[in-house]
Coordinates of C-alpha atoms in Angstrom, one line a residue:
Chain A
M1 CA -29.5 14.6 42.6
S2 CA -27.8 16.6 40.5
V3 CA -26.5 15.0 38.1
L4 CA -26.1 18.1 35.7
R5 CA -25.6 21.7 36.5
A6 CA -24.6 24.4 34.6
Q7 CA -23.2 27.8 35.9
H8 CA -23.7 31.5 34.3
I9 CA -23.1 29.6 30.8
I10 CA -21.9 32.1 28.2
K11 CA -20.6 32.1 24.0
T12 CA -20.4 34.3 22.4
F13 CA -18.8 33.9 18.9
Q14 CA -16.3 36.3 17.0
E15 CA -18.7 37.4 13.0
G16 CA -16.0 40.0 11.6
R17 CA -15.4 42.2 13.8
E18 CA -18.3 41.6 15.7
T19 CA -18.9 39.9 18.4
V20 CA -21.7 37.7 18.8
N21 CA -23.6 36.5 22.2
V22 CA -25.2 33.4 21.7
L23 CA -25.6 33.4 25.5
R24 CA -26.4 36.2 28.1
G25 CA -25.7 33.8 31.7
I26 CA -27.7 30.2 31.5
D27 CA -28.0 29.2 34.4
L28 CA -29.5 24.2 34.6
T29 CA -29.6 21.4 36.2
L30 CA -30.6 18.2 35.2
E31 CA -31.9 16.2 38.8
R32 CA -31.3 12.9 38.1
G33 CA -34.2 10.9 36.0
E34 CA -35.3 14.2 34.9
I35 CA -37.4 15.2 31.8
V36 CA -36.6 18.8 30.8
V37 CA -37.6 20.4 28.0
L38 CA -35.8 23.4 26.5
E39 CA -38.2 25.0 23.7
G40 CA -36.8 28.1 21.9
P41 CA -36.8 30.1 18.3
S42 CA -34.3 29.8 15.8
G43 CA -31.8 31.7 16.7
S44 CA -31.9 31.9 20.1
G45 CA -28.9 29.6 21.3
K46 CA -31.1 26.4 22.0
T47 CA -28.4 24.0 20.2
T48 CA -25.4 26.1 21.5
L49 CA -26.4 25.6 24.7
L50 CA -27.5 21.9 23.4
S51 CA -23.9 21.5 22.3
I52 CA -22.1 22.5 26.0
L53 CA -24.1 20.5 27.8
G54 CA -22.9 17.8 25.8
C55 CA -19.3 19.2 26.5
I56 CA -18.8 19.6 22.3
L57 CA -18.6 23.0 23.0
T58 CA -16.5 25.1 25.3
P59 CA -18.1 27.6 26.8
T60 CA -17.0 31.3 26.6
G61 CA -17.9 31.8 30.5
G62 CA -19.6 30.5 33.3
E63 CA -19.3 27.2 35.0
L64 CA -20.7 23.5 34.3
E65 CA -19.8 20.3 36.3
V66 CA -21.6 17.2 33.9
D67 CA -21.8 13.6 36.4
G68 CA -19.6 15.0 39.4
R69 CA -17.0 16.3 36.8
K70 CA -16.2 20.2 36.8
I71 CA -15.2 20.9 33.1
D72 CA -11.7 22.9 33.0
P73 CA -13.0 25.2 29.1
R74 CA -9.3 25.2 29.3
R75 CA -8.7 21.5 28.4
P76 CA -11.4 20.7 25.9
E77 CA -8.2 17.0 24.9
L78 CA -10.4 16.2 28.2
L79 CA -14.4 16.3 26.6
P80 CA -14.5 13.2 24.6
D81 CA -14.3 11.2 27.7
V82 CA -16.5 13.3 30.0
R83 CA -18.8 12.2 26.7
K84 CA -17.7 8.7 26.2
R85 CA -18.6 8.3 29.7
S86 CA -21.3 10.2 30.6
I87 CA -23.5 11.6 27.5
G88 CA -26.2 10.1 25.2
F89 CA -26.9 12.3 22.5
V90 CA -30.5 12.2 19.7
F91 CA -29.8 13.2 16.2
Q92 CA -32.7 15.0 14.8
Q93 CA -31.2 13.1 11.1
Y94 CA -30.2 10.0 13.5
N95 CA -26.8 10.4 11.5
L96 CA -26.5 6.6 11.8
F97 CA -23.4 4.6 9.8
P98 CA -25.3 3.9 7.0
A99 CA -23.1 0.6 6.1
L100 CA -23.8 -1.0 9.7
T101 CA -26.4 -2.9 11.2
A102 CA -28.5 -1.8 14.0
L103 CA -26.8 -4.0 15.4
E104 CA -23.5 -2.6 14.8
N105 CA -24.5 0.5 14.2
V106 CA -25.3 0.0 18.6
E107 CA -22.5 -2.1 18.9
F108 CA -19.2 0.5 16.6
A109 CA -20.5 3.3 20.0
L110 CA -19.7 0.8 22.7
N111 CA -17.0 -0.5 20.9
I112 CA -16.3 3.9 21.2
K113 CA -16.9 3.8 24.6
G114 CA -14.7 0.5 25.1
C115 CA -16.9 -2.3 26.1
R116 CA -15.6 -4.7 23.1
G117 CA -16.4 -8.4 22.2
P118 CA -19.2 -10.6 22.9
E119 CA -19.8 -8.4 25.8
A120 CA -20.5 -5.4 23.2
Q121 CA -22.3 -6.9 20.7
Q122 CA -24.9 -8.5 23.8
E123 CA -25.3 -5.3 25.1
A124 CA -26.3 -3.4 22.0
E125 CA -28.4 -6.4 21.7
R126 CA -30.4 -5.7 25.6
V127 CA -30.7 -2.1 24.6
L128 CA -32.0 -1.7 20.8
R129 CA -34.7 -5.2 22.4
A130 CA -35.0 -2.2 24.7
V131 CA -36.0 -0.2 21.9
G132 CA -38.8 -2.8 20.0
L133 CA -35.9 -3.6 17.8
A134 CA -35.9 -7.2 18.0
E135 CA -36.9 -7.4 14.6
R136 CA -34.6 -5.6 13.2
L137 CA -31.4 -6.4 14.1
R138 CA -29.7 -7.0 10.9
F139 CA -31.1 -4.6 9.4
L140 CA -29.6 -1.6 7.1
P141 CA -30.1 1.9 8.2
R142 CA -31.5 2.2 4.4
D143 CA -34.0 -0.7 5.5
M144 CA -35.8 1.5 7.9
S145 CA -38.5 3.4 8.3
G146 CA -37.8 7.5 10.5
G147 CA -39.5 6.2 13.6
Q148 CA -37.4 2.8 13.7
K149 CA -34.0 5.0 12.7
Q150 CA -34.8 7.3 15.6
R151 CA -35.3 4.6 17.7
V152 CA -31.9 3.0 16.6
A153 CA -30.5 6.4 17.6
L154 CA -32.4 6.5 21.1
A155 CA -30.6 2.9 21.4
R156 CA -26.8 3.8 20.9
A157 CA -27.3 6.4 22.8
L158 CA -28.6 4.7 26.2
S159 CA -25.8 2.1 25.8
G160 CA -23.4 1.6 27.1
H161 CA -25.8 3.4 30.5
P162 CA -24.0 7.6 30.5
P163 CA -26.5 8.7 32.8
I164 CA -27.0 12.2 31.0
L165 CA -29.6 12.3 27.6
L166 CA -29.0 14.8 25.4
A167 CA -31.9 14.6 22.1
D168 CA -31.8 17.5 19.2
E169 CA -35.8 17.4 18.3
P170 CA -35.3 13.8 17.8
T171 CA -39.1 14.5 17.1
A172 CA -38.6 16.2 13.9
N173 CA -39.1 14.0 10.7
L174 CA -41.6 11.9 13.0
D175 CA -45.0 11.8 12.0
S176 CA -47.5 12.3 14.9
E177 CA -48.1 8.4 15.6
V178 CA -44.8 7.4 15.8
G179 CA -43.0 10.4 17.6
G180 CA -46.5 10.2 20.0
Q181 CA -44.2 5.9 20.1
I182 CA -40.6 7.5 20.4
L183 CA -41.8 10.4 23.0
R184 CA -42.8 7.5 25.5
I185 CA -39.7 4.9 24.4
F186 CA -37.4 7.8 26.2
H187 CA -40.1 9.0 28.8
D188 CA -40.7 5.5 29.9
L189 CA -37.0 3.8 29.5
A190 CA -36.0 7.9 31.3
K191 CA -37.6 6.9 34.8
K192 CA -36.9 2.7 34.3
E193 CA -33.3 3.8 34.5
D194 CA -33.4 6.8 36.4
R195 CA -31.3 8.1 33.3
S196 CA -31.5 12.5 32.7
L197 CA -33.1 13.3 29.7
L198 CA -32.7 17.0 28.5
I199 CA -34.5 17.5 24.9
V200 CA -34.6 20.5 23.0
T201 CA -38.0 21.1 20.8
H202 CA -40.3 23.0 18.9
D203 CA -43.1 19.9 18.6
P204 CA -45.2 21.3 21.4
R205 CA -46.3 17.2 22.1
V206 CA -43.0 16.8 23.7
R207 CA -44.7 19.4 26.3
A208 CA -46.9 16.4 27.4
F209 CA -43.9 14.6 28.8
A210 CA -41.5 16.8 30.6
D211 CA -40.8 17.4 33.8
R212 CA -39.9 20.8 33.4
V213 CA -40.2 22.9 30.1
L214 CA -37.4 25.5 29.7
H215 CA -37.7 28.4 27.1
I216 CA -34.8 30.3 26.1
S217 CA -34.7 33.7 23.7
D218 CA -32.1 36.2 23.1
G219 CA -29.7 33.6 24.9
L220 CA -31.4 34.1 28.4
L221 CA -33.0 31.0 29.9
A222 CA -36.9 31.6 32.0
N223 CA -39.7 28.3 33.4
Chain B
M1 CA -15.1 -4.6 17.4
V2 CA -17.2 -2.9 15.1
D3 CA -15.1 -2.6 11.0
L4 CA -16.4 0.8 10.5
A5 CA -13.5 0.9 8.3
R6 CA -14.2 -1.8 5.9
K7 CA -18.3 -1.7 5.8
N8 CA -17.2 2.0 4.5
L9 CA -15.0 1.2 2.2
L10 CA -17.0 -1.8 0.9
H11 CA -20.9 -0.6 1.5
D12 CA -19.5 1.5 -2.0
K13 CA -18.8 -0.6 -4.1
L14 CA -17.2 1.3 -7.7
R15 CA -15.0 4.0 -5.6
F16 CA -13.5 0.8 -3.3
L17 CA -13.4 -0.2 -6.9
I18 CA -11.8 2.5 -8.9
T19 CA -9.6 3.1 -4.9
V20 CA -7.9 -0.3 -5.5
S21 CA -7.6 -0.3 -9.7
G22 CA -5.8 2.6 -9.1
V23 CA -3.2 1.3 -6.3
A24 CA -3.1 -2.6 -8.7
F25 CA -2.2 -0.5 -11.7
A26 CA 0.5 1.5 -10.4
V27 CA 1.7 -1.7 -8.3
A28 CA 1.4 -3.9 -12.1
L29 CA 3.1 -1.4 -13.2
V30 CA 6.8 -1.9 -10.3
F31 CA 6.2 -5.2 -11.6
V32 CA 6.6 -4.8 -15.2
Q33 CA 8.5 -2.0 -14.8
V34 CA 11.5 -3.1 -11.6
G35 CA 10.8 -7.4 -13.8
L36 CA 12.4 -6.5 -16.8
F37 CA 14.5 -4.3 -15.2
L38 CA 15.8 -7.2 -12.8
G39 CA 15.3 -9.7 -16.0
L40 CA 17.5 -7.9 -17.9
M41 CA 20.1 -6.4 -15.9
R42 CA 20.0 -11.0 -14.8
N43 CA 20.8 -11.4 -17.7
A44 CA 22.8 -8.7 -18.5
T45 CA 25.7 -10.5 -16.4
I46 CA 24.6 -14.0 -15.7
T47 CA 27.5 -15.2 -17.1
I48 CA 29.3 -14.0 -15.6
E49 CA 27.9 -15.0 -11.9
R50 CA 27.5 -18.7 -13.7
L51 CA 30.9 -19.4 -14.6
G52 CA 32.5 -18.7 -11.1
A53 CA 35.8 -17.1 -12.1
D54 CA 37.2 -15.2 -8.9
L55 CA 38.5 -12.8 -10.8
W56 CA 38.5 -11.6 -14.5
V57 CA 41.1 -9.9 -16.7
T58 CA 39.8 -7.8 -18.9
S59 CA 41.1 -5.1 -21.3
R60 CA 41.1 -1.6 -20.9
N61 CA 38.5 -0.1 -19.9
T62 CA 36.2 -2.9 -21.0
P63 CA 32.8 -0.7 -20.6
N64 CA 30.5 -5.1 -19.7
V65 CA 30.7 -9.2 -20.5
D66 CA 28.7 -8.1 -24.1
F67 CA 31.4 -5.8 -25.9
A68 CA 34.6 -7.3 -24.9
H69 CA 38.1 -6.2 -27.0
A70 CA 41.4 -8.5 -27.7
F71 CA 44.4 -8.8 -25.8
S72 CA 47.2 -10.9 -26.7
E73 CA 46.0 -14.9 -25.4
S74 CA 49.8 -15.5 -23.8
R75 CA 49.0 -12.7 -21.4
V76 CA 46.8 -15.8 -19.5
E77 CA 50.5 -17.3 -19.3
R78 CA 51.9 -14.5 -17.5
V79 CA 48.6 -15.2 -15.1
R80 CA 49.3 -18.6 -14.4
S81 CA 52.0 -17.8 -12.8
I82 CA 50.7 -15.9 -10.1
P83 CA 51.5 -17.9 -6.8
G84 CA 47.6 -18.3 -5.7
V85 CA 46.3 -18.5 -8.5
A86 CA 45.0 -22.0 -9.0
R87 CA 43.8 -22.5 -12.5
A88 CA 43.9 -19.5 -15.5
D89 CA 41.8 -20.2 -19.2
N90 CA 40.8 -18.1 -22.1
L91 CA 37.0 -16.5 -22.4
I92 CA 36.3 -15.7 -26.3
V93 CA 33.0 -13.8 -25.9
A94 CA 32.5 -12.1 -29.7
F95 CA 29.2 -11.6 -31.6
M96 CA 29.2 -12.8 -35.4
N97 CA 26.9 -13.4 -37.7
V98 CA 24.4 -16.8 -38.7
N99 CA 22.7 -17.0 -42.4
L100 CA 20.2 -19.2 -41.2
P101 CA 18.3 -21.9 -43.6
S102 CA 15.5 -19.3 -44.3
G103 CA 18.3 -16.8 -46.1
A104 CA 18.0 -14.3 -43.1
E105 CA 21.0 -12.3 -41.7
E106 CA 20.5 -12.9 -37.3
G107 CA 23.5 -12.2 -34.9
T108 CA 24.5 -14.6 -32.3
L109 CA 26.9 -14.1 -28.8
V110 CA 29.1 -16.6 -28.6
Y111 CA 31.5 -17.8 -25.6
A112 CA 34.4 -19.7 -26.1
M113 CA 37.2 -22.2 -24.4
E114 CA 39.1 -24.3 -24.6
D115 CA 37.7 -26.3 -21.6
F116 CA 34.0 -25.3 -20.6
G117 CA 34.0 -28.3 -18.5
A118 CA 36.2 -27.2 -15.9
W119 CA 34.1 -24.1 -14.9
N120 CA 30.8 -25.6 -16.0
F121 CA 29.9 -23.8 -18.6
P122 CA 27.1 -23.2 -19.7
W123 CA 25.6 -24.6 -16.7
H124 CA 22.7 -25.9 -18.3
V125 CA 22.6 -27.6 -20.8
L126 CA 19.8 -29.6 -22.8
E127 CA 21.5 -31.8 -25.1
G128 CA 24.7 -32.8 -26.2
D129 CA 28.3 -33.0 -24.3
T130 CA 30.7 -29.8 -24.1
E131 CA 33.8 -32.1 -24.7
D132 CA 33.0 -33.0 -27.7
L133 CA 33.0 -29.7 -28.4
R134 CA 37.3 -29.3 -29.5
R135 CA 36.0 -32.6 -31.6
G136 CA 35.5 -30.1 -34.7
N137 CA 33.6 -27.7 -35.9
Y138 CA 30.6 -27.5 -34.2
V139 CA 28.8 -25.7 -31.7
F140 CA 25.7 -25.5 -29.1
I141 CA 23.3 -23.2 -29.1
D142 CA 21.1 -21.8 -26.5
E143 CA 17.0 -22.5 -26.6
S144 CA 16.4 -18.8 -27.1
A145 CA 17.6 -18.2 -30.5
A146 CA 14.7 -20.4 -31.6
K147 CA 13.3 -16.7 -31.7
R148 CA 15.2 -15.4 -34.0
F149 CA 17.4 -17.7 -36.2
G150 CA 13.1 -19.9 -36.4
P151 CA 14.1 -23.8 -35.0
F152 CA 16.6 -25.5 -34.7
A153 CA 17.5 -28.9 -33.7
V154 CA 21.2 -31.3 -32.8
G155 CA 22.2 -32.4 -36.1
D156 CA 21.3 -29.2 -38.5
Y157 CA 23.5 -26.9 -39.7
R158 CA 24.4 -23.0 -39.8
E159 CA 26.6 -20.9 -40.9
Y160 CA 29.0 -18.6 -38.3
L161 CA 31.1 -16.0 -40.3
G162 CA 30.4 -18.6 -43.4
T163 CA 31.8 -21.7 -42.1
R164 CA 28.9 -24.4 -41.3
L165 CA 29.1 -25.6 -37.9
K166 CA 27.2 -28.5 -36.6
I167 CA 25.0 -28.0 -33.2
I168 CA 25.6 -30.7 -31.3
G169 CA 23.8 -29.6 -28.1
R170 CA 21.5 -27.2 -26.2
T171 CA 21.4 -25.4 -23.5
T172 CA 19.4 -23.4 -22.6
E173 CA 19.0 -19.8 -19.5
A174 CA 22.3 -18.7 -20.6
R175 CA 21.0 -15.0 -22.6
S176 CA 22.0 -11.7 -23.1
F177 CA 21.2 -8.4 -21.9
T178 CA 20.4 -7.5 -25.8
T179 CA 18.5 -9.9 -26.1
T180 CA 21.2 -12.1 -28.5
P181 CA 20.7 -15.2 -28.2
L182 CA 24.0 -17.6 -26.5
S183 CA 25.8 -19.7 -29.3
F184 CA 28.9 -22.2 -28.0
M185 CA 31.8 -23.5 -29.7
D186 CA 35.1 -24.1 -29.3
Y187 CA 37.8 -21.6 -28.4
Q188 CA 40.4 -22.4 -31.5
L189 CA 37.3 -22.5 -33.5
A190 CA 36.0 -19.4 -32.3
Q191 CA 40.1 -17.7 -33.4
R192 CA 39.5 -19.0 -36.9
L193 CA 36.0 -18.1 -37.8
L194 CA 37.3 -14.2 -35.9
R195 CA 41.4 -14.3 -37.5
S196 CA 41.0 -11.0 -38.9
N197 CA 40.1 -10.1 -36.3
T198 CA 41.9 -11.5 -33.7
G199 CA 44.6 -13.3 -34.9
S200 CA 46.3 -15.3 -31.4
Q201 CA 43.3 -13.4 -29.5
T202 CA 41.4 -14.0 -26.3
M203 CA 39.1 -11.0 -24.4
Y204 CA 39.6 -12.4 -21.3
I205 CA 41.4 -13.9 -18.6
L206 CA 38.8 -16.0 -16.2
V207 CA 40.8 -16.7 -13.2
K208 CA 40.0 -18.9 -9.7
L209 CA 42.5 -18.5 -7.4
A210 CA 43.7 -21.6 -5.1
P211 CA 41.9 -22.0 -1.8
G212 CA 43.4 -19.7 1.2
A213 CA 45.3 -17.5 -1.1
D214 CA 44.4 -13.5 -0.7
V215 CA 42.2 -12.1 -3.6
E216 CA 44.0 -8.6 -3.5
G217 CA 47.0 -9.6 -3.2
V218 CA 46.9 -11.8 -6.1
R219 CA 45.4 -9.3 -7.6
A220 CA 48.4 -6.4 -6.8
E221 CA 50.4 -8.8 -8.4
M222 CA 48.6 -9.5 -11.7
K223 CA 47.4 -5.8 -12.0
Q224 CA 51.5 -5.5 -11.6
R225 CA 52.2 -8.0 -14.5
L226 CA 49.8 -7.2 -16.7
P227 CA 49.8 -2.6 -17.0
Y228 CA 47.9 -3.1 -19.7
N229 CA 45.0 -4.8 -18.5
D230 CA 42.3 -4.9 -15.3
V231 CA 41.4 -7.0 -13.2
Y232 CA 38.3 -6.8 -11.0
T233 CA 36.7 -9.5 -9.4
S234 CA 33.7 -11.3 -10.1
D235 CA 31.4 -8.8 -8.9
E236 CA 32.9 -6.2 -9.4
W237 CA 32.9 -6.8 -13.0
A238 CA 29.2 -8.0 -12.6
T239 CA 28.1 -4.2 -11.1
R240 CA 30.2 -2.3 -14.3
S241 CA 28.8 -4.1 -16.5
R242 CA 25.3 -3.5 -14.5
N243 CA 25.5 0.1 -15.2
Y244 CA 27.5 -0.1 -18.5
W245 CA 23.6 -0.9 -19.0
I246 CA 21.5 1.8 -17.0
V247 CA 23.2 4.9 -16.9
S248 CA 24.8 4.0 -20.8
T249 CA 21.3 3.7 -22.0
G250 CA 19.1 5.3 -20.0
L251 CA 17.6 2.2 -19.0
G252 CA 17.8 3.2 -14.9
F253 CA 16.8 6.8 -15.2
N254 CA 13.4 5.7 -17.8
L255 CA 12.7 2.7 -15.3
G256 CA 13.1 5.5 -11.8
L257 CA 11.6 8.1 -14.2
T258 CA 7.9 5.7 -14.9
V259 CA 7.5 4.1 -11.1
F260 CA 7.5 7.6 -10.0
L261 CA 4.7 7.6 -12.4
G262 CA 3.5 4.9 -11.7
C263 CA 3.9 5.5 -8.1
L264 CA 1.9 8.6 -8.0
V265 CA -0.5 8.0 -10.6
G266 CA -1.2 5.5 -7.9
V267 CA -1.4 7.9 -4.9
V268 CA -3.0 10.0 -6.1
V269 CA -6.0 8.1 -6.6
V270 CA -5.9 6.4 -3.5
A271 CA -5.7 10.4 -1.5
L272 CA -8.6 11.7 -4.4
T273 CA -11.0 8.3 -3.7
L274 CA -10.1 8.5 0.7
Y275 CA -10.3 12.1 0.9
T276 CA -14.3 12.4 -1.4
S277 CA -15.1 9.5 0.5
T278 CA -14.0 11.6 3.9
M279 CA -16.0 14.7 2.7
E280 CA -18.7 12.8 2.1
H281 CA -19.0 10.7 5.2
L282 CA -17.9 14.0 7.1
K283 CA -21.2 14.3 9.6
E284 CA -20.4 11.2 10.5
F285 CA -17.1 11.4 11.5
G286 CA -18.4 14.3 14.0
T287 CA -20.7 11.0 15.2
V288 CA -18.2 9.4 16.0
K289 CA -16.4 12.7 17.3
A290 CA -19.8 12.8 18.9
I291 CA -20.4 9.7 20.8
G292 CA -15.8 10.6 22.4
G293 CA -14.9 9.3 19.7
S294 CA -11.1 11.0 19.6
N295 CA -9.7 12.2 16.0
R296 CA -6.8 8.8 17.0
D297 CA -10.4 7.0 16.8
I298 CA -11.1 8.6 13.2
Y299 CA -7.4 8.3 11.7
G300 CA -7.6 5.2 12.8
I301 CA -10.9 4.1 10.5
L302 CA -8.2 6.3 8.2
A303 CA -6.1 4.1 8.0
R304 CA -7.5 1.1 7.9
Q305 CA -9.6 2.2 4.6
A306 CA -5.9 2.7 3.5
L307 CA -4.3 -1.2 4.5
I308 CA -7.3 -3.0 3.1
S309 CA -7.0 -0.5 -0.6
S310 CA -3.7 -0.9 -0.8
V311 CA -3.7 -5.1 1.1
V312 CA -6.2 -5.8 -2.1
G313 CA -4.3 -3.2 -4.7
F314 CA -1.8 -5.0 -4.5
V315 CA -2.7 -8.7 -5.0
L316 CA -5.0 -6.9 -7.5
G317 CA -1.9 -5.8 -9.1
A318 CA 0.6 -8.9 -8.1
I319 CA -2.0 -10.6 -9.8
P320 CA -2.3 -10.6 -13.4
S321 CA 2.2 -9.4 -13.1
L322 CA 2.9 -13.0 -12.1
A323 CA 0.6 -14.8 -14.5
L324 CA 2.2 -12.5 -17.4
R325 CA 5.3 -13.7 -16.7
P326 CA 5.3 -16.6 -19.3
L327 CA 3.3 -14.7 -21.3
V328 CA 6.3 -11.8 -21.6
S329 CA 9.2 -14.5 -21.5
R330 CA 6.9 -16.4 -24.2
L331 CA 6.4 -12.9 -26.8
G332 CA 8.6 -10.4 -25.7
G333 CA 11.4 -13.0 -25.2
L334 CA 12.6 -11.2 -22.1
E335 CA 12.6 -12.4 -18.5
L336 CA 10.4 -10.9 -16.0
Q337 CA 12.4 -11.3 -12.7
I338 CA 9.4 -10.6 -9.8
T339 CA 11.4 -12.1 -7.0
P340 CA 10.3 -12.6 -3.0
L341 CA 12.5 -9.4 -2.3
L342 CA 10.9 -6.9 -4.4
M343 CA 7.3 -8.0 -4.2
V344 CA 7.9 -8.0 0.1
W345 CA 9.4 -4.3 -1.4
T346 CA 6.4 -3.6 -3.3
F347 CA 3.9 -4.4 -1.0
V348 CA 6.0 -2.7 1.6
G349 CA 6.5 0.7 0.0
T350 CA 2.1 0.3 -1.0
V351 CA 1.4 0.2 2.1
V352 CA 3.7 3.4 2.9
L353 CA 2.4 5.4 0.2
C354 CA -1.6 5.0 0.7
L355 CA -1.3 5.5 4.7
A356 CA 0.3 8.6 3.0
A357 CA -2.5 9.2 1.0
A358 CA -4.3 9.3 3.9
M359 CA -2.5 11.2 5.8
L360 CA -4.5 14.3 3.4
S361 CA -7.2 12.8 5.4
F362 CA -5.9 13.9 8.8
R363 CA -5.8 16.6 8.1
K364 CA -9.6 17.4 6.8
V365 CA -10.7 15.0 10.2
A366 CA -8.7 17.2 13.0
A367 CA -11.2 20.4 12.1
I368 CA -14.1 18.8 12.0
D369 CA -16.3 20.4 14.8
P370 CA -18.6 17.5 16.3
A371 CA -21.4 20.4 16.4
L372 CA -22.1 19.4 13.0
V373 CA -23.9 16.6 14.0
F374 CA -26.9 19.5 15.4
R375 CA -27.0 20.7 11.7
G376 CA -29.4 19.2 9.3

């Protein structure tokens, strides 16, 4: 059963008088529990596609369905709600809140998703334990290693049980050993909790964890 | 709920200190300026309020209670004959020079009546009995005079317009707008001292109305019988006295300008520190949006930061201002009137202005593209 379905996605940007076609008709489906890797050179449209699939950007054309909901590009005000309910993000730069501890970073994300109080704290603790950070709950990001930060980011993405996880270069800032650990956690959690995972990466090690590898070039997909 | 606003503020302690210092500076400035203003205004009319007359008869166009002009004291008889008047007494308010034991000469504002007790005036007597004032060349002096006259005690003598008067009592809280010390003496003694100026003249007639008397009716009758005098209610007279000082001295404009500049400095400091903080946290706000937060969620964070800054800044500004009160009174002879109402209004103003300052950042946040979270 697909949790994400994109049909003939087109995205154009206006640069001065010039129209730039970044995505030129992308068809992509993500099944429940599936891990898909998206590769491509710089400027190929990877991040733009990730932004559209993550309901951060709206497509210029095409159809997008996320977790059973059809996305209407004319109503961008509805996108935050889709992100809140259905999508978890993991960023290359971790994007943690520096003033919040690991536990608070995850708990804050749950608060945004409408989960508050002791329930949010318990859920935050649960996902942090699941990514192996039981000993680092009260640590600030500045006191954690890159791998630990990425695990907090992963825990944050997992919190609230979104069916789709989108990761942008999650191993780019990590050494090969820590990167491998992170990918194993990604893989195990995706399979165990039946989450669908789309990873945008340049890292060839990621392929080993993927069910499917897609290649994007000049705004078009190739398997 | 994780308090990102508070945590972000306290995470950068130096910036937070700068923000709340800006607010505290503005709050302290408002408290000191407005407090001094209120203190001066209270001094300007405290005798009017404490005398508790229903009506004041003054000479034409007298600008305020301290600057009285003389008129015939016999007019009090005309006032007493008006139906509805329960009591009417003459009052002299006049500046006199006092020769001090040091050889220096100082000024005092003298209040002189025949029967102080009937008007419960002066209202706060520390030593002595005002009944004794009519028995000879005696005077009561307010304790605030010690700053200008030097230390004095009951039993001492001071020379008023060349006449030695014995101090037989001390009062407190009796002040004037100009901080000239107040003295109290018998009406006829004051007339004798001022003879060359006033003869058998008075400066004011204080009127107490009979219970149930129609104030406007009595006033209309009074105006008819005293065509060369003005008649004010106590409130009107106090307002007129206050307005004189506010308008004629430029005090109101000066105060308004200082308060405005203080608020402006506070708002600019808060707006700039919040704005630069927002700019530095743009990516974090982008992350809030990416994980499903709306502009409203981020506005809430910014507003809460402004609120925390305003509350902490208010407290930091209020504490030294309140602590300064005894010092201002002791050193400057001025009263810093920080009333509960002033505190409430200043607090509300501080919160509103800090929230307004945060709105500068709202626009920036509204324009954040959540896609920036993907940029390295």
